[in-house]
Short mmCIF file of C-alpha atoms in Angstrom, two decimals:
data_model
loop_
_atom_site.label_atom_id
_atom_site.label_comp_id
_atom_site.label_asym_id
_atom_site.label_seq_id
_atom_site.Cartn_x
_atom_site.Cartn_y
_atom_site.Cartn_z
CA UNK E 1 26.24 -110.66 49.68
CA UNK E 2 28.01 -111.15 46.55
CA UNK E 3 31.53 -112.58 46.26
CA UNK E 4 31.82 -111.76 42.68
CA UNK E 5 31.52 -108.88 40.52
CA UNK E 6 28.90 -109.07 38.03
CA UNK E 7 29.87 -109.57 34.17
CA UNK E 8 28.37 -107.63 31.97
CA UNK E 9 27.06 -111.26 30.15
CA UNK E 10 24.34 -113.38 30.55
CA UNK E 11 27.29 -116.18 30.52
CA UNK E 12 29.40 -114.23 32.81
CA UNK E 13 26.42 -113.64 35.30
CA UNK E 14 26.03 -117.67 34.89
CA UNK E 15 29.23 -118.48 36.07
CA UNK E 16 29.18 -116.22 39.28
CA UNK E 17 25.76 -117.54 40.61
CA UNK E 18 27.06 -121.38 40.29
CA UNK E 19 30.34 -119.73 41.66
CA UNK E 20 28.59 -117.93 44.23
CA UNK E 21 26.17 -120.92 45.39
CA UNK E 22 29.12 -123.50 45.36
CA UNK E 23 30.99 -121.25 47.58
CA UNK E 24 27.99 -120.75 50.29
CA UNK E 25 27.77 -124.60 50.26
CA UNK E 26 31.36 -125.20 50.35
CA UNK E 27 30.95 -123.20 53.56
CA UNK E 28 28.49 -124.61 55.16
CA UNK E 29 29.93 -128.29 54.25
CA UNK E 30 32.90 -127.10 56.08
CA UNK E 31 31.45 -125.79 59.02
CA UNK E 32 29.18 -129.72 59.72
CA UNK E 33 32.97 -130.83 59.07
CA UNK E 34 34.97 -129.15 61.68
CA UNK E 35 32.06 -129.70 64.37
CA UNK E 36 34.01 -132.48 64.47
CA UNK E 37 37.36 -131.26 65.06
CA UNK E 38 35.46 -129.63 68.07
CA UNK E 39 33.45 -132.30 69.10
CA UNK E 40 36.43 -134.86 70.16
CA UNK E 41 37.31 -132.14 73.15
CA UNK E 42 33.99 -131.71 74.54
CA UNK E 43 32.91 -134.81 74.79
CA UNK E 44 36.25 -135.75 77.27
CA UNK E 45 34.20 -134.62 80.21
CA UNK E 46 31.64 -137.15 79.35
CA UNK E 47 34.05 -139.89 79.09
CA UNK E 48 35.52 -138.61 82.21
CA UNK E 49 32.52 -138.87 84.13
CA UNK E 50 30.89 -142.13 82.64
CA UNK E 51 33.93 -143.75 82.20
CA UNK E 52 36.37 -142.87 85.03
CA UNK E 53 39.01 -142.02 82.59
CA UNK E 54 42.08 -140.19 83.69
CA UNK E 55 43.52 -137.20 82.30
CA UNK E 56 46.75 -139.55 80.47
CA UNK E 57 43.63 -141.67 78.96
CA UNK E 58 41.41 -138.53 78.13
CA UNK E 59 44.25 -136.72 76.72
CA UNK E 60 44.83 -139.72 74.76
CA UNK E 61 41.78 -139.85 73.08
CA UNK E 62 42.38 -136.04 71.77
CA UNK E 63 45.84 -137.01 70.57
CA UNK E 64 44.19 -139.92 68.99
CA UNK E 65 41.42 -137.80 66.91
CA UNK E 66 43.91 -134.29 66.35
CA UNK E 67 47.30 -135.92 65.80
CA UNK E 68 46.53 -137.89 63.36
CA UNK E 69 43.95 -135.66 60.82
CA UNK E 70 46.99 -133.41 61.30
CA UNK E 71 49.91 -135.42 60.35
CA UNK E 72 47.47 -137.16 57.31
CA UNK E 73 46.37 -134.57 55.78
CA UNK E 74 49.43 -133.80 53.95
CA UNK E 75 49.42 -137.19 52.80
CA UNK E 76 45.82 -136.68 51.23
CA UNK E 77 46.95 -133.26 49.87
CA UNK E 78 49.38 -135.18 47.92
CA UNK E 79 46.89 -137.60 46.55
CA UNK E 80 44.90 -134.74 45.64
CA UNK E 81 47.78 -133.13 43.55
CA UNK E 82 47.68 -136.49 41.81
CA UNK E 83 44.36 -136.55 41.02
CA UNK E 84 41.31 -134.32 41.41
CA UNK E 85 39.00 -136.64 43.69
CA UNK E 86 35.63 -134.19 44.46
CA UNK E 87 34.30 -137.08 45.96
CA UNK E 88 36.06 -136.99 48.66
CA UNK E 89 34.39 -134.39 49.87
CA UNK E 90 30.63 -136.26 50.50
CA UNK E 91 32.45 -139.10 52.06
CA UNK E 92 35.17 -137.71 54.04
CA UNK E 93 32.39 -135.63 55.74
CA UNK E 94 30.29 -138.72 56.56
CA UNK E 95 33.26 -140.89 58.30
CA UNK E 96 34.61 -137.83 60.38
CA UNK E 97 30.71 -137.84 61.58
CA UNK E 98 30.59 -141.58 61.71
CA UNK E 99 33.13 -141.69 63.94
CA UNK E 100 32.33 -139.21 66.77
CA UNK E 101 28.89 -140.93 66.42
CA UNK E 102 30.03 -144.37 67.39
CA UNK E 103 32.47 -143.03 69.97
CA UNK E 104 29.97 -143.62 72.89
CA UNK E 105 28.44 -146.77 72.26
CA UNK E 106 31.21 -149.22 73.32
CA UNK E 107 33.08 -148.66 76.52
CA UNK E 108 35.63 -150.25 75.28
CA UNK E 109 38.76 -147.49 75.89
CA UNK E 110 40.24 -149.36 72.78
CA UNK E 111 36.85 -149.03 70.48
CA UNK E 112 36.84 -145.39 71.47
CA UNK E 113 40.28 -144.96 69.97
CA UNK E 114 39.73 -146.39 66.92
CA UNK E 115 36.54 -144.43 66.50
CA UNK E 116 38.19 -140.83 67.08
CA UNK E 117 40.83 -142.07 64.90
CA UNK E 118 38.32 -142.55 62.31
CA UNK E 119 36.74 -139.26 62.51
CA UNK E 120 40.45 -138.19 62.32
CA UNK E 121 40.85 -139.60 58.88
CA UNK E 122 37.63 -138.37 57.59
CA UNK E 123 38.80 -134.81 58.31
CA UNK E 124 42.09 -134.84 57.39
CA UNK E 125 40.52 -136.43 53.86
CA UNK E 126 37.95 -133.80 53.27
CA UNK E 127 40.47 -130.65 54.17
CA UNK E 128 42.97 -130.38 50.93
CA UNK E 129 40.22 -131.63 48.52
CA UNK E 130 37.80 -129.19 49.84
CA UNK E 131 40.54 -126.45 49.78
CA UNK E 132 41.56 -127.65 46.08
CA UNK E 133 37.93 -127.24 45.32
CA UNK E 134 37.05 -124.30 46.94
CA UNK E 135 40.02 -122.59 45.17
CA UNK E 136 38.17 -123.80 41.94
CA UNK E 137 34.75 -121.80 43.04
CA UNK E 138 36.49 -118.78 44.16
CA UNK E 139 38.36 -118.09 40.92
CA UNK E 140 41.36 -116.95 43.75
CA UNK E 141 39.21 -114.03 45.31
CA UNK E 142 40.05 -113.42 48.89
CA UNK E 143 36.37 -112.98 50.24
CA UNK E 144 35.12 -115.80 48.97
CA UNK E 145 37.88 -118.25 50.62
CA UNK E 146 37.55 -115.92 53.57
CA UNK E 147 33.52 -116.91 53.49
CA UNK E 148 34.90 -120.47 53.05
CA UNK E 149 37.21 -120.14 56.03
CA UNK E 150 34.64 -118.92 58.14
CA UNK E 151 32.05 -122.10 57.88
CA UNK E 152 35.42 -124.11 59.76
CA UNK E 153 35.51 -121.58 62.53
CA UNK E 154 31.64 -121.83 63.38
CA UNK E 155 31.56 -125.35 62.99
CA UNK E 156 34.08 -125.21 65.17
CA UNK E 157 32.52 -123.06 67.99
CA UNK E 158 29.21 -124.72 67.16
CA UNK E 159 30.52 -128.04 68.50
CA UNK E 160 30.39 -127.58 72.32
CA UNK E 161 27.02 -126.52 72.12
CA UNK E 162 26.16 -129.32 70.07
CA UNK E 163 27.58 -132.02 72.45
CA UNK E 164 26.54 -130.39 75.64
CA UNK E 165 22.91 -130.44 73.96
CA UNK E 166 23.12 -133.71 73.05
CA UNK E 167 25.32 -136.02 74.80
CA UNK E 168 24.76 -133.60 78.29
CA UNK E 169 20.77 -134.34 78.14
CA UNK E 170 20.98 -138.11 76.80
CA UNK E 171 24.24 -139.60 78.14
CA UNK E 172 27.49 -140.78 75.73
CA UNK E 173 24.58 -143.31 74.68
CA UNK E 174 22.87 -140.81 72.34
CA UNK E 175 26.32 -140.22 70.91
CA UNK E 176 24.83 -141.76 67.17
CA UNK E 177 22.91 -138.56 66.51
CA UNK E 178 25.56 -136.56 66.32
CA UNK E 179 26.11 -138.22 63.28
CA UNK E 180 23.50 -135.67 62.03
CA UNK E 181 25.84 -132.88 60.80
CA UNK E 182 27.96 -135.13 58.42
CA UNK E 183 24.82 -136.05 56.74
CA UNK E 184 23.59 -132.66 56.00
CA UNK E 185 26.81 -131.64 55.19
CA UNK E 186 27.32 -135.08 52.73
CA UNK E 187 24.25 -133.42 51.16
CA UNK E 188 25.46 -129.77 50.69
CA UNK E 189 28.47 -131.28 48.78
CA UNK E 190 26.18 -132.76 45.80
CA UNK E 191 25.43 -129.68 44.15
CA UNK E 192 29.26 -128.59 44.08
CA UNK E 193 29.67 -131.95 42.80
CA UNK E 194 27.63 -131.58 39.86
CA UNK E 195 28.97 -128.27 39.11
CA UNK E 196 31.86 -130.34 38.25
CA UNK E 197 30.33 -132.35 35.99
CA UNK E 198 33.70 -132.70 33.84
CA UNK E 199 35.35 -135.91 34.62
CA UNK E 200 38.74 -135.30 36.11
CA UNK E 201 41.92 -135.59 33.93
CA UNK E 202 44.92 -136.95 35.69
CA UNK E 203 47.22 -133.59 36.30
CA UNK E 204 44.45 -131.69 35.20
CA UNK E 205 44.16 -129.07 38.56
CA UNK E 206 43.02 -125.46 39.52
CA UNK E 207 46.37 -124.67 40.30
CA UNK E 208 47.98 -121.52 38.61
CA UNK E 209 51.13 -121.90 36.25
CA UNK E 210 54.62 -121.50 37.88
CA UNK E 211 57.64 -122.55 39.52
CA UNK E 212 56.81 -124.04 43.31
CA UNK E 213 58.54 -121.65 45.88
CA UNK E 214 59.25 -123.84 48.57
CA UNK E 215 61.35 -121.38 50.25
CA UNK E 216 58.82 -118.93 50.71
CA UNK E 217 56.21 -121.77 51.57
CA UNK E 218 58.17 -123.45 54.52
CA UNK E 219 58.77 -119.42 55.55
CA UNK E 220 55.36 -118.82 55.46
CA UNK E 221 54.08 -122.38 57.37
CA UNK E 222 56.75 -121.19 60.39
CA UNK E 223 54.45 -118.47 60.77
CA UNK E 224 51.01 -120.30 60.70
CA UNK E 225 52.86 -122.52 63.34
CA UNK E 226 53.49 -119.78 65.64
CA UNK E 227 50.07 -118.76 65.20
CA UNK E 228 48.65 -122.10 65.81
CA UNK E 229 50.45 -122.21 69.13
CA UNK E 230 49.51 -118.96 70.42
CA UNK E 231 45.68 -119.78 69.48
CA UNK E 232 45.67 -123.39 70.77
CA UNK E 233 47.33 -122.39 73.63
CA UNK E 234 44.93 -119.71 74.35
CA UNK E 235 41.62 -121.71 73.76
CA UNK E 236 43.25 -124.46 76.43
CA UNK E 237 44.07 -122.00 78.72
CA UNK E 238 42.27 -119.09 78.91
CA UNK E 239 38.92 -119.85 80.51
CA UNK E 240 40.62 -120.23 83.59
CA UNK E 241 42.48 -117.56 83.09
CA UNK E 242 39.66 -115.50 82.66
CA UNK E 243 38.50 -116.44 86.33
CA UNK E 244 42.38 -114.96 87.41
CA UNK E 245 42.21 -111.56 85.35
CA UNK E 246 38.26 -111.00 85.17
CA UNK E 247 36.71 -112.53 88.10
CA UNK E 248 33.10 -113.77 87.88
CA UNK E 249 34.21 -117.72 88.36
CA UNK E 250 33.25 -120.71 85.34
CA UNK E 251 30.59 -117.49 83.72
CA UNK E 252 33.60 -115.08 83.00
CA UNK E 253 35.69 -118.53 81.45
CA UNK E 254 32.55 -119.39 78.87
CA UNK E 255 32.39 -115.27 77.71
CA UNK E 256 36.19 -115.26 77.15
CA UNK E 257 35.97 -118.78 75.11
CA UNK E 258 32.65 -117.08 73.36
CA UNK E 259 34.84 -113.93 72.50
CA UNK E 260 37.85 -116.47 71.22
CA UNK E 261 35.54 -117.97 68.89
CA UNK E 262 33.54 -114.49 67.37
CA UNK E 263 36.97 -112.54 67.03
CA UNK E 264 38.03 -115.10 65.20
CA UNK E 265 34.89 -114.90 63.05
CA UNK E 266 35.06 -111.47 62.35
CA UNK E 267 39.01 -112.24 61.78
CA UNK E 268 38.45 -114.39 59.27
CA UNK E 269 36.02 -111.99 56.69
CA UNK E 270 38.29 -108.76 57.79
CA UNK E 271 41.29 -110.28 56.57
CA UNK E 272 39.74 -111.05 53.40
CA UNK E 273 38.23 -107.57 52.72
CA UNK E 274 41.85 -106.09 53.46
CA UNK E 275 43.53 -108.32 51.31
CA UNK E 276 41.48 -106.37 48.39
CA UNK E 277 42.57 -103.41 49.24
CA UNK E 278 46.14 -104.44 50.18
CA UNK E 279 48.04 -107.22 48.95
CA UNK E 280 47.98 -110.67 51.13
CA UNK E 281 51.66 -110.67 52.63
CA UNK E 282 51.75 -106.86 53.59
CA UNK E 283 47.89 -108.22 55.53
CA UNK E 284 49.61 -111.28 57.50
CA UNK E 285 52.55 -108.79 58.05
CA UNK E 286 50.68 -106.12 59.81
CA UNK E 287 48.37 -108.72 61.72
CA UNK E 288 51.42 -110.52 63.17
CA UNK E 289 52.33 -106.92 64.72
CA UNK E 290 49.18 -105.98 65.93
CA UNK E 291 48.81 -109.42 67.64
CA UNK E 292 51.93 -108.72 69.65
CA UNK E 293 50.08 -106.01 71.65
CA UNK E 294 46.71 -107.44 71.51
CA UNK E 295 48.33 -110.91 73.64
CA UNK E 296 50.22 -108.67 75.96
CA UNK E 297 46.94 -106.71 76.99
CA UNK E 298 45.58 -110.58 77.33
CA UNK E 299 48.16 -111.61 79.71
CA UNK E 300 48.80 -108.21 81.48
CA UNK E 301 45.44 -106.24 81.96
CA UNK E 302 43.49 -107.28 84.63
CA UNK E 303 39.36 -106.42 84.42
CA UNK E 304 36.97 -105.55 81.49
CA UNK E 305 39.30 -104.71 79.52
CA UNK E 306 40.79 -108.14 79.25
CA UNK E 307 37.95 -109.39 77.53
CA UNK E 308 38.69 -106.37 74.86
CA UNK E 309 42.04 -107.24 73.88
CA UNK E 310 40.59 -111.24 74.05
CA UNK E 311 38.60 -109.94 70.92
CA UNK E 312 41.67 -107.64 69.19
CA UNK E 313 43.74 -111.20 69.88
CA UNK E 314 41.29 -113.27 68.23
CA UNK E 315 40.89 -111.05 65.21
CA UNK E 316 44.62 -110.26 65.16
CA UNK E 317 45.09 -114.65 64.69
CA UNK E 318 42.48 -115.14 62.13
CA UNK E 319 42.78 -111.60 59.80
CA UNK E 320 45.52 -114.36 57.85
CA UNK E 321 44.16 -117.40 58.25
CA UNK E 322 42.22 -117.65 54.74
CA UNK E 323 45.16 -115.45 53.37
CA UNK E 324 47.85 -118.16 54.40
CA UNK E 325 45.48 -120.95 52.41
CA UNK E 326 45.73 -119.18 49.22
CA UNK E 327 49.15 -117.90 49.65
CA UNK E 328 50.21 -121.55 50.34
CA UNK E 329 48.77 -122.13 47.07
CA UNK E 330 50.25 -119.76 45.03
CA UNK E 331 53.82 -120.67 46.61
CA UNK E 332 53.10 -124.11 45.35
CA UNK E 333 51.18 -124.03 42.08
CA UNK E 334 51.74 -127.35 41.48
CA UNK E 335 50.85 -128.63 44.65
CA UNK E 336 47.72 -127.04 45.68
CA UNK E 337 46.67 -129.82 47.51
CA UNK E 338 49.86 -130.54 49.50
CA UNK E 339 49.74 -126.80 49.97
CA UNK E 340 46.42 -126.97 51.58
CA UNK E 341 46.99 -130.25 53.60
CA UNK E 342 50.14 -128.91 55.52
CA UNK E 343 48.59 -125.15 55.90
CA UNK E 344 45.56 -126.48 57.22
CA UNK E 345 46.28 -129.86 59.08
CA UNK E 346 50.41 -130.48 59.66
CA UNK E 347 51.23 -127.35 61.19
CA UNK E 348 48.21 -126.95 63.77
CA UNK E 349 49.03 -130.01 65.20
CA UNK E 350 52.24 -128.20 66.65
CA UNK E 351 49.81 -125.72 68.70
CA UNK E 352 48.29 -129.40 70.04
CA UNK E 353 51.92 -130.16 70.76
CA UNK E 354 53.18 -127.25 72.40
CA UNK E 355 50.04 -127.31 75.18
CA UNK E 356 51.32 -129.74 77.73
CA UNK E 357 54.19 -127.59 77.39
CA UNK E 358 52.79 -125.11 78.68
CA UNK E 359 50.27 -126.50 81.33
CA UNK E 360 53.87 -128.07 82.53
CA UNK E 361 55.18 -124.48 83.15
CA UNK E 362 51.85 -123.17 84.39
CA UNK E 363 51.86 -125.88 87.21
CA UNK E 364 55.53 -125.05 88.48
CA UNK E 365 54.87 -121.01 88.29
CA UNK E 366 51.48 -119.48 87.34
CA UNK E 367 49.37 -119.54 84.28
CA UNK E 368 50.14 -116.11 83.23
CA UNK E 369 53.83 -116.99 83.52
CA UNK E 370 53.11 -119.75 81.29
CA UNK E 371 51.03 -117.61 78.77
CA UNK E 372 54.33 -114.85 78.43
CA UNK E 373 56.23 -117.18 75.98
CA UNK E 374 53.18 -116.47 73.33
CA UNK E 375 53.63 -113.04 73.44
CA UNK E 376 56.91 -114.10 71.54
CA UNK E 377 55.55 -115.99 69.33
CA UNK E 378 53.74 -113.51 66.80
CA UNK E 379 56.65 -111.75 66.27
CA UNK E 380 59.03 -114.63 65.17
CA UNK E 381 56.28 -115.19 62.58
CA UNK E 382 56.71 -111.33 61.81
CA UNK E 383 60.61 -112.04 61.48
CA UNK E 384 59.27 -115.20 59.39
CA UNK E 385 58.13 -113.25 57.00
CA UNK E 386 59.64 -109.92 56.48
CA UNK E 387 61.09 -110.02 53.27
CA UNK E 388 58.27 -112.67 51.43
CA UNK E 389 57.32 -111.08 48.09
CA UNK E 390 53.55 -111.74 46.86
CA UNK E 391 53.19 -114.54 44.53
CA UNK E 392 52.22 -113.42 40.98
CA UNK E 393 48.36 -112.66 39.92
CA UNK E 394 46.98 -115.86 39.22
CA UNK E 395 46.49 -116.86 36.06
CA UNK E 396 43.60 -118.67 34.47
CA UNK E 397 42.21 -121.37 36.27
CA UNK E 398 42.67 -124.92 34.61
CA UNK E 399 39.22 -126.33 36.00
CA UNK E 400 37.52 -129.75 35.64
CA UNK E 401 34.40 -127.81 35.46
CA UNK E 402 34.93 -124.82 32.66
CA UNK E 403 33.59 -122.71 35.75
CA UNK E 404 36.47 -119.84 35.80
CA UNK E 405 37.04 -117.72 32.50
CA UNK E 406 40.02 -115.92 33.37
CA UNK E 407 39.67 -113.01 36.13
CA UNK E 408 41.62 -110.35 37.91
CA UNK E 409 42.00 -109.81 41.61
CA UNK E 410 40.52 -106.77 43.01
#
């Protein structure tokens, strides 16, 4: 598939394949990155089992891993606006790896901290570089950041799998080779890197020209929070709710998680075709409305049909989720990778947050008590919202690289 018209050049058809080719990698880079994000929560049952840790200590070591990528990456999203550091990318990818590899060889609760908190830096270092980048490649185009978006969300989903395969077969002692990810995707991130073969000039970015809108950012990030809580809260929780609304015991939990993760998939490249046709705000508008009835048919509807609206509430969260990126980028021009950093890492560590909150209220009434208060949620990021305005077209990129002549959305 093509993310970029053809130009009616030789040069022009140039500068869409390396566009085109740095985007797929970008992609696929970010997808052996986020295993990682996933990676830290399925391997808890391991450490559970081998190690006898309790749920204060297990919970602990996801705080350890999620808190902190999410609270740094702003900080490297700053450094990033400072100067344009691609290499980042190759080995940011290889420390978050590095450090879910070496979780499992000492039993040392202390060791395994420090690891996850490793991995933690690593991703919250690769996230507003790679979004600064992939901004680059995509000249501002919705599908392709939407393409870009998607690698995360498989990696993502990829990452049980990967753990139950490995560390479920050989014990938390063949933890090392899950190392294997961040070195193919430390490989995938050398091509991109020599399509920038420019060196980088301090100040010199692929932001847009423009005034930074920080009103209409921190509007915007309230409504990516809300989002992130009603999805976090919903991949903690709704396994077991499955086994409530669909019967079928831990079988009917796995399909509803499965569901989660391809809704969001589909999501993800959906949003992106409709922000061609439409523009992005009038998208994460409509999405926040349709999500409200999507997550009551979740919470209410009992039998097949709950795994139905599980899919319409997946798609429903992740239709805006690329969208947000770049609109957080055109809100702040100058800051493209502060923009990226909080969008992508500060404000989904509130959905981590807001969990125990929930399992709290689930304990002293029921889970689908506890799961009401989301319902909420998606419209106070409609209300968020209402009256943004979408940022001016972008104008021509200013890229290390010479990659972008100047382009129009459509």
């Amino acid at each position: 598939m093509a993310f970029y018209r053809k130009c009616d050049t030789g040069s022009g058809g140039e500068h869409d394949r390396v566009r085109n080719k740095s985007i797929i990698l970008l992609s696929a880079g970010h997808a052996c990155v986020d295993v990682y994000q996933g990676s830290v929560a399925a391997l808890v049952p391991f450490f559970v089992a081998e190690r006898a840790y309790g749920y204060a200590a297990a919970s602990g070591i996801v705080l350890a891993a999620s808190l902190l990528s999410s609270v740094a990456q702003p900080l490297f999203g700053a450094l990033t606006d400072r100067w344009a550091m691609p290499w980042l990318l190759p080995v940011s990818t290889f420390l978050g790896g590095l450090g879910v590899a070496l979780s499992g060889v000492l039993g040392s609760y202390a060791w395994t901290l420090v690891f996850v908190a490793v991995s933690g830096i690593g991703v919250a270092a690769y996230h507003p570089e790679a979004a600064r980048v992939a901004r680059i490649a995509s000249a501002g185009r919705h599908t392709a950041m939407g393409w870009f978006s998607l690698g995360g969300n498989l990696g993502f989903a990829v990452a049980p799998l990967l753990v139950a395969v490995v560390v479920g077969i050989g014990g938390l002692r063949w933890s090392p080779l899950l190392v294997v990810p961040a070195l193919v995707g430390s490989v995938l991130c050398l091509p991109v890197l020599r399509a920038l073969h420019r060196p980088a000039r301090t100040g010199e970015s692929a932001a847009c020209g423009g005034t930074d809108d920080w009103r209409s950012f921190l509007r915007l990030s309230a409504a990516v929070v809300c989002r992130s809580i009603v999805f976090v809260g919903l991949g903690t929780f709704i396994a077991l709710y499955a086994q409530q609304r669909a019967g079928g015991g831990a079988r009917a939990g796995s399909v509803a998680l499965f569901l989660l993760y391809l809704g969001g998939a589909v999501g993800t490249l959906l949003g992106s075709r409709l922000a061609d046709r439409w523009d992005r705000v009038t998208v994460v508008r409509w999405s926040c409305l349709g999500t409200i009835g999507a997550l009551a048919g979740v919470v209410f509807v009992p039998g097949p049909l709950f795994y139905v609206f599980t899919v319409l509430t997946s798609a429903g969260l992740y239709v805006p989720f690329s969208l947000q990126i770049t609109l957080a980028q055109d809100y702040l021009p100058g800051r493209v990778g502060t923009a990226g950093g909080v969008t992508l890492g500060l404000t989904v560590s509130v959905g981590g947050l807001a969990s125990p909150a929930l399992g709290t209220l689930a304990d002293h009434t029921t889970l689908q008590v506890a799961l009401m208060p989301l319902i909420v949620l998606p419209a106070l990021g409609w209300l968020a919202i209402r009256t943004l305005r979408e940022p001016g077209q972008l104008r021509p990129l200013r890229t290390e690289a010479g990659w972008l002549p100047a382009r129009s959305r459509g």
